[in-house]
Amino acid sequence: MSVVLRPTVTPPLAAAPMLAALRSHTVPGLERHAVDTGTHVRSVRGRHGPAVVAIRPRSEHVSVRIDADRRDLPELEQTVRRWLDLDADPAPIDAALGADPYLAPMVAARPGLRVLGTTDWFDTAVQTVLGQQVSVAAAATFAGRLVARYGDPGRDGLRCFPSPNGLAGADPHELQAAVGLTGARARTVLALARAAADGLDPSDPVRFRRDLLALPGIGPWTVDYLAVRVLGDRDACPAGDLVLRRALGVDTAGAVTARVQRWSPWRAYAAFHLWTYAAYGSSAP
């Protein structure tokens, strides 16, 4: 079944930066991004089968088309809301961050900037591991290879991201060769898949953070980034992020932590402003 929705949104909505971030992270085979129409299409797993979500964000609204089993439509609509941060009220966020001299030009250039969430926590967690110490483009390439080799058939010519159970039993040497990973990175992906298959989930944020940190190859940067994207912690900030360090002109995670403290409780939004400015192809302040 296919439906077209226009979810409620509190304007303004910074549509161009949202599309720029989605374009930068597009995973071949899992997603398609059309610059000419400003449309982003993504394969999503529904409870009753594969689904495809197509979004077209604009300054006052978002057009959403969902192709899925009828029974999955209400849950998928909520998934889209969380993914695109559509429940945010930008007024207090922009007022707080716009009062800071450093962030003020960025907030003025992109009022209503949203923090991208996730359509599936495991998908985002694996992609975050694949993105450790490499560029955004390289991480998307790795994820595309993973989807091509281990993903399941989806709709509209796309594939679904591998499930935890489907990936947990992969041979580590085969995974390493198929995706182009180091041996250590392949072991981390498999450890994460096995933990998710055994019940790891973000419903208990404290336990989720603790259990992630216990996995080999996962450190504070990964956990803090997933706190932003998966847990929806709007005051989280991955202080060890290289792009943030460069954008702020500092050399250490501790220096980032000290610098962003004044942006609490909206540090995740501040991080997205800095990422948008420094990494997502924006030439504006």
GROMACS .gro file of C-alpha atoms in nm:
model
  285
    1MET     CA    1   0.000   0.000   0.000
    2SER     CA    2   0.121   0.352  -0.077
    3VAL     CA    3   0.018   0.664   0.116
    4VAL     CA    4   0.127   1.028   0.097
    5LEU     CA    5   0.138   1.220   0.423
    6ARG     CA    6   0.214   1.574   0.533
    7PRO     CA    7   0.312   1.537   0.899
    8THR     CA    8   0.262   1.830   1.131
    9VAL     CA    9   0.576   2.038   1.179
   10THR     CA   10   0.649   2.348   1.384
   11PRO     CA   11   0.816   2.586   1.136
   12PRO     CA   12   1.067   2.692   1.034
   13LEU     CA   13   1.227   2.378   0.899
   14ALA     CA   14   1.582   2.399   0.762
   15ALA     CA   15   1.513   2.180   0.459
   16ALA     CA   16   1.832   2.238   0.259
   17PRO     CA   17   2.068   2.140   0.545
   18MET     CA   18   1.856   1.832   0.615
   19LEU     CA   19   1.886   1.724   0.253
   20ALA     CA   20   2.259   1.801   0.253
   21ALA     CA   21   2.315   1.577   0.554
   22LEU     CA   22   2.106   1.298   0.403
   23ARG     CA   23   2.287   1.330   0.071
   24SER     CA   24   2.627   1.311   0.239
   25HIS     CA   25   2.535   0.990   0.421
   26THR     CA   26   2.345   0.818   0.137
   27VAL     CA   27   2.417   0.444   0.132
   28PRO     CA   28   2.406   0.293  -0.219
   29GLY     CA   29   2.147   0.019  -0.249
   30LEU     CA   30   1.977   0.123   0.074
   31GLU     CA   31   1.894   0.481  -0.024
   32ARG     CA   32   1.855   0.711  -0.323
   33HIS     CA   33   1.896   1.085  -0.323
   34ALA     CA   34   1.765   1.310  -0.601
   35VAL     CA   35   1.919   1.657  -0.587
   36ASP     CA   36   1.697   1.790  -0.867
   37THR     CA   37   1.371   1.715  -0.683
   38GLY     CA   38   1.500   1.744  -0.327
   39THR     CA   39   1.381   1.392  -0.251
   40HIS     CA   40   1.544   1.129  -0.033
   41VAL     CA   41   1.430   0.766  -0.052
   42ARG     CA   42   1.518   0.501   0.203
   43SER     CA   43   1.449   0.133   0.253
   44VAL     CA   44   1.309   0.052   0.598
   45ARG     CA   45   1.213  -0.272   0.767
   46GLY     CA   46   0.850  -0.286   0.875
   47ARG     CA   47   0.717  -0.541   1.118
   48HIS     CA   48   0.527  -0.708   0.834
   49GLY     CA   49   0.778  -0.670   0.554
   50PRO     CA   50   1.004  -0.425   0.376
   51ALA     CA   51   0.897  -0.065   0.325
   52VAL     CA   52   1.021   0.237   0.133
   53VAL     CA   53   0.998   0.592   0.264
   54ALA     CA   54   1.041   0.894   0.036
   55ILE     CA   55   1.067   1.241   0.191
   56ARG     CA   56   1.065   1.592   0.042
   57PRO     CA   57   1.137   1.850   0.313
   58ARG     CA   58   1.043   2.213   0.254
   59SER     CA   59   1.065   2.521   0.474
   60GLU     CA   60   0.714   2.482   0.614
   61HIS     CA   61   0.638   2.113   0.578
   62VAL     CA   62   0.760   1.768   0.476
   63SER     CA   63   0.593   1.552   0.214
   64VAL     CA   64   0.625   1.183   0.298
   65ARG     CA   65   0.534   0.885   0.080
   66ILE     CA   66   0.535   0.544   0.245
   67ASP     CA   67   0.508   0.217   0.052
   68ALA     CA   68   0.450  -0.059   0.304
   69ASP     CA   69   0.216  -0.319   0.442
   70ARG     CA   70  -0.096  -0.136   0.562
   71ARG     CA   71  -0.046  -0.265   0.916
   72ASP     CA   72   0.294  -0.093   0.941
   73LEU     CA   73   0.185   0.255   0.834
   74PRO     CA   74   0.114   0.410   1.178
   75GLU     CA   75   0.445   0.290   1.322
   76LEU     CA   76   0.639   0.400   1.014
   77GLU     CA   77   0.487   0.748   1.033
   78GLN     CA   78   0.620   0.778   1.388
   79THR     CA   79   0.956   0.643   1.270
   80VAL     CA   80   0.976   0.923   1.014
   81ARG     CA   81   0.892   1.182   1.280
   82ARG     CA   82   1.176   1.061   1.502
   83TRP     CA   83   1.416   1.027   1.209
   84LEU     CA   84   1.364   1.387   1.094
   85ASP     CA   85   1.315   1.540   1.441
   86LEU     CA   86   0.972   1.669   1.340
   87ASP     CA   87   0.849   1.707   1.697
   88ALA     CA   88   1.109   1.975   1.773
   89ASP     CA   89   1.005   2.331   1.855
   90PRO     CA   90   1.281   2.538   1.695
   91ALA     CA   91   1.197   2.868   1.868
   92PRO     CA   92   1.363   2.806   2.209
   93ILE     CA   93   1.652   2.616   2.049
   94ASP     CA   94   1.732   2.889   1.797
   95ALA     CA   95   1.689   3.160   2.061
   96ALA     CA   96   1.937   2.992   2.295
   97LEU     CA   97   2.201   2.905   2.035
   98GLY     CA   98   2.150   3.226   1.838
   99ALA     CA   99   2.245   3.428   2.145
  100ASP     CA  100   2.596   3.285   2.126
  101PRO     CA  101   2.827   3.503   1.912
  102TYR     CA  102   3.001   3.202   1.756
  103LEU     CA  103   2.685   3.013   1.659
  104ALA     CA  104   2.468   3.315   1.579
  105PRO     CA  105   2.561   3.336   1.206
  106MET     CA  106   2.495   2.962   1.163
  107VAL     CA  107   2.158   2.980   1.338
  108ALA     CA  108   2.061   3.285   1.133
  109ALA     CA  109   2.156   3.101   0.812
  110ARG     CA  110   1.968   2.784   0.905
  111PRO     CA  111   1.671   2.856   1.131
  112GLY     CA  112   1.488   2.543   1.233
  113LEU     CA  113   1.782   2.306   1.189
  114ARG     CA  114   1.686   1.954   1.296
  115VAL     CA  115   1.896   1.676   1.448
  116LEU     CA  116   1.874   1.366   1.230
  117GLY     CA  117   1.775   1.055   1.419
  118THR     CA  118   1.740   0.705   1.284
  119THR     CA  119   1.491   0.471   1.120
  120ASP     CA  120   1.661   0.171   1.287
  121TRP     CA  121   1.910   0.187   1.569
  122PHE     CA  122   2.113  -0.116   1.456
  123ASP     CA  123   2.152   0.026   1.107
  124THR     CA  124   2.281   0.357   1.248
  125ALA     CA  125   2.507   0.186   1.502
  126VAL     CA  126   2.675  -0.031   1.239
  127GLN     CA  127   2.719   0.264   1.006
  128THR     CA  128   2.874   0.459   1.292
  129VAL     CA  129   3.126   0.181   1.350
  130LEU     CA  130   3.202   0.174   0.978
  131GLY     CA  131   3.260   0.549   0.997
  132GLN     CA  132   3.521   0.535   1.270
  133GLN     CA  133   3.836   0.721   1.158
  134VAL     CA  134   3.726   0.747   0.793
  135SER     CA  135   3.543   1.008   0.588
  136VAL     CA  136   3.164   1.021   0.557
  137ALA     CA  137   3.196   0.915   0.192
  138ALA     CA  138   3.412   0.615   0.280
  139ALA     CA  139   3.169   0.508   0.551
  140ALA     CA  140   2.879   0.522   0.303
  141THR     CA  141   3.080   0.311   0.058
  142PHE     CA  142   3.150   0.049   0.326
  143ALA     CA  143   2.783   0.044   0.426
  144GLY     CA  144   2.678   0.002   0.062
  145ARG     CA  145   2.900  -0.303   0.028
  146LEU     CA  146   2.758  -0.443   0.351
  147VAL     CA  147   2.402  -0.396   0.226
  148ALA     CA  148   2.484  -0.552  -0.112
  149ARG     CA  149   2.636  -0.863   0.048
  150TYR     CA  150   2.426  -0.915   0.360
  151GLY     CA  151   2.108  -0.709   0.315
  152ASP     CA  152   1.766  -0.852   0.235
  153PRO     CA  153   1.547  -0.771  -0.066
  154GLY     CA  154   1.334  -0.463  -0.018
  155ARG     CA  155   1.095  -0.263  -0.233
  156ASP     CA  156   1.144  -0.043  -0.536
  157GLY     CA  157   1.484  -0.187  -0.625
  158LEU     CA  158   1.634  -0.117  -0.282
  159ARG     CA  159   1.760  -0.356  -0.016
  160CYS     CA  160   1.702  -0.361   0.357
  161PHE     CA  161   1.994  -0.313   0.592
  162PRO     CA  162   2.114  -0.646   0.735
  163SER     CA  163   1.931  -0.758   1.047
  164PRO     CA  164   2.129  -0.837   1.363
  165ASN     CA  165   2.048  -1.207   1.330
  166GLY     CA  166   2.139  -1.207   0.962
  167LEU     CA  167   2.475  -1.044   1.022
  168ALA     CA  168   2.570  -1.210   1.352
  169GLY     CA  169   2.660  -1.541   1.184
  170ALA     CA  170   2.876  -1.393   0.911
  171ASP     CA  171   3.228  -1.526   0.871
  172PRO     CA  172   3.468  -1.251   0.989
  173HIS     CA  173   3.715  -1.304   0.705
  174GLU     CA  174   3.437  -1.297   0.446
  175LEU     CA  175   3.293  -0.981   0.601
  176GLN     CA  176   3.632  -0.817   0.603
  177ALA     CA  177   3.692  -0.897   0.237
  178ALA     CA  178   3.340  -0.815   0.115
  179VAL     CA  179   3.325  -0.473   0.278
  180GLY     CA  180   3.694  -0.379   0.271
  181LEU     CA  181   3.738  -0.348   0.646
  182THR     CA  182   4.032  -0.405   0.874
  183GLY     CA  183   4.016  -0.723   1.078
  184ALA     CA  184   3.954  -0.525   1.395
  185ARG     CA  185   3.667  -0.328   1.241
  186ALA     CA  186   3.505  -0.646   1.108
  187ARG     CA  187   3.522  -0.799   1.457
  188THR     CA  188   3.355  -0.491   1.604
  189VAL     CA  189   3.070  -0.509   1.352
  190LEU     CA  190   3.015  -0.875   1.434
  191ALA     CA  191   3.032  -0.813   1.809
  192LEU     CA  192   2.769  -0.542   1.772
  193ALA     CA  193   2.547  -0.770   1.560
  194ARG     CA  194   2.573  -1.051   1.812
  195ALA     CA  195   2.496  -0.819   2.102
  196ALA     CA  196   2.189  -0.684   1.919
  197ALA     CA  197   2.077  -1.036   1.834
  198ASP     CA  198   2.112  -1.123   2.204
  199GLY     CA  199   1.890  -0.835   2.312
  200LEU     CA  200   2.095  -0.515   2.318
  201ASP     CA  201   1.857  -0.226   2.251
  202PRO     CA  202   1.827   0.144   2.335
  203SER     CA  203   1.513   0.122   2.550
  204ASP     CA  204   1.728   0.161   2.863
  205PRO     CA  205   1.973   0.442   2.773
  206VAL     CA  206   2.207   0.391   3.069
  207ARG     CA  207   2.242   0.020   3.007
  208PHE     CA  208   2.265   0.077   2.631
  209ARG     CA  209   2.563   0.310   2.675
  210ARG     CA  210   2.731   0.074   2.920
  211ASP     CA  211   2.682  -0.235   2.704
  212LEU     CA  212   2.806  -0.056   2.392
  213LEU     CA  213   3.124   0.055   2.569
  214ALA     CA  214   3.187  -0.306   2.673
  215LEU     CA  215   3.209  -0.416   2.308
  216PRO     CA  216   3.553  -0.434   2.144
  217GLY     CA  217   3.632  -0.137   1.924
  218ILE     CA  218   3.357   0.090   2.058
  219GLY     CA  219   3.465   0.393   2.255
  220PRO     CA  220   3.321   0.720   2.385
  221TRP     CA  221   3.294   0.889   2.041
  222THR     CA  222   3.072   0.610   1.906
  223VAL     CA  223   2.855   0.602   2.217
  224ASP     CA  224   2.816   0.981   2.230
  225TYR     CA  225   2.729   0.996   1.859
  226LEU     CA  226   2.467   0.725   1.905
  227ALA     CA  227   2.329   0.914   2.204
  228VAL     CA  228   2.250   1.195   1.960
  229ARG     CA  229   2.121   0.985   1.670
  230VAL     CA  230   1.962   0.684   1.846
  231LEU     CA  231   1.878   0.790   2.202
  232GLY     CA  232   1.754   1.135   2.102
  233ASP     CA  233   1.964   1.303   2.371
  234ARG     CA  234   1.952   1.668   2.266
  235ASP     CA  235   2.228   1.762   2.510
  236ALA     CA  236   2.471   1.493   2.395
  237CYS     CA  237   2.781   1.587   2.200
  238PRO     CA  238   3.054   1.353   2.067
  239ALA     CA  239   3.345   1.557   2.196
  240GLY     CA  240   3.601   1.331   2.030
  241ASP     CA  241   3.465   1.407   1.681
  242LEU     CA  242   3.739   1.527   1.446
  243VAL     CA  243   3.509   1.756   1.247
  244LEU     CA  244   3.390   1.926   1.566
  245ARG     CA  245   3.746   1.975   1.685
  246ARG     CA  246   3.843   2.134   1.356
  247ALA     CA  247   3.532   2.351   1.343
  248LEU     CA  248   3.600   2.479   1.693
  249GLY     CA  249   3.974   2.516   1.636
  250VAL     CA  250   4.075   2.291   1.927
  251ASP     CA  251   4.288   1.979   1.950
  252THR     CA  252   4.134   1.758   2.217
  253ALA     CA  253   3.802   1.611   2.323
  254GLY     CA  254   3.840   1.784   2.658
  255ALA     CA  255   3.867   2.119   2.485
  256VAL     CA  256   3.552   2.046   2.286
  257THR     CA  257   3.367   1.951   2.606
  258ALA     CA  258   3.471   2.277   2.770
  259ARG     CA  259   3.377   2.483   2.465
  260VAL     CA  260   3.030   2.334   2.412
  261GLN     CA  261   2.927   2.346   2.778
  262ARG     CA  262   2.773   2.690   2.729
  263TRP     CA  263   2.538   2.547   2.465
  264SER     CA  264   2.367   2.310   2.709
  265PRO     CA  265   2.091   2.181   2.699
  266TRP     CA  266   2.100   2.200   2.317
  267ARG     CA  267   2.449   2.070   2.246
  268ALA     CA  268   2.327   1.815   1.990
  269TYR     CA  269   2.178   2.098   1.784
  270ALA     CA  270   2.500   2.293   1.818
  271ALA     CA  271   2.691   1.989   1.691
  272PHE     CA  272   2.460   1.962   1.389
  273HIS     CA  273   2.513   2.331   1.312
  274LEU     CA  274   2.888   2.275   1.319
  275TRP     CA  275   2.869   1.957   1.111
  276THR     CA  276   2.643   2.128   0.858
  277TYR     CA  277   2.884   2.420   0.832
  278ALA     CA  278   3.201   2.210   0.814
  279ALA     CA  279   3.109   1.878   0.654
  280TYR     CA  280   2.787   1.884   0.456
  281GLY     CA  281   2.880   2.104   0.164
  282SER     CA  282   2.745   2.430   0.296
  283SER     CA  283   2.924   2.750   0.203
  284ALA     CA  284   2.709   2.967   0.429
  285PRO     CA  285   2.829   3.069   0.779
   0.00000   0.00000   0.00000
